Tab-separated table of C-alpha atoms in Angstrom:
chain	number	residue	atom	x	y	z
A	1	ASP	CA	95.765	87.975	257.837
A	2	THR	CA	98.755	85.631	258.076
A	3	ALA	CA	100.647	87.599	255.432
A	4	LEU	CA	101.020	90.411	257.958
A	5	TRP	CA	102.465	88.236	260.735
A	6	GLY	CA	106.023	88.667	261.841
A	7	PHE	CA	108.381	85.808	262.556
A	8	GLY	CA	107.343	85.518	266.211
A	9	GLN	CA	103.643	85.363	265.442
A	10	ALA	CA	104.180	82.819	262.679
A	11	ALA	CA	106.367	80.669	264.932
A	12	ASP	CA	103.792	80.824	267.746
A	13	PHE	CA	101.044	79.810	265.346
A	14	ALA	CA	103.126	76.932	263.991
A	15	ASP	CA	103.802	75.772	267.561
A	16	ARG	CA	100.108	75.827	268.407
A	17	VAL	CA	99.258	73.863	265.284
A	18	GLU	CA	101.948	71.310	266.139
A	19	GLN	CA	100.608	70.904	269.678
A	20	LEU	CA	97.086	70.457	268.332
A	21	SER	CA	98.366	67.871	265.883
A	22	ARG	CA	100.018	65.930	268.718
A	23	HIS	CA	96.813	65.967	270.746
A	24	VAL	CA	94.811	64.730	267.774
A	25	GLU	CA	97.353	61.975	267.108
A	26	PHE	CA	97.128	60.885	270.758
A	27	LEU	CA	93.336	60.780	270.564
A	28	GLN	CA	93.548	58.706	267.377
A	29	VAL	CA	95.700	56.156	269.205
A	30	VAL	CA	93.274	56.101	272.154
A	31	ALA	CA	90.311	55.637	269.811
A	32	ALA	CA	92.048	52.847	267.896
A	33	GLY	CA	92.765	51.075	271.186
A	34	ALA	CA	89.130	51.380	272.244
A	35	VAL	CA	87.943	49.964	268.922
A	36	ASP	CA	90.432	47.105	269.167
A	37	ARG	CA	89.357	46.257	272.727
A	38	ALA	CA	85.675	46.403	271.788
A	39	ARG	CA	86.249	44.218	268.711
A	40	THR	CA	88.218	41.669	270.731
A	41	ALA	CA	85.535	41.595	273.428
A	42	ALA	CA	82.839	41.115	270.792
A	43	LEU	CA	84.728	38.207	269.225
A	44	THR	CA	85.682	36.474	272.472
A	45	GLY	CA	82.645	37.329	274.607
A	46	PRO	CA	80.350	34.733	276.138
A	47	LEU	CA	78.406	32.616	273.684
A	48	THR	CA	74.928	32.457	275.183
């Protein structure tokens, strides 16, 4: 239970959550880039 955590445990947890958040944000940027590249390729691909 988080109510029983001391300062150190709470700070460690907050740090882990922050690191996870940064990883997720990075993956969101990577995914957005992939979608953008795929969309551009679909719009400018060969017309056969």
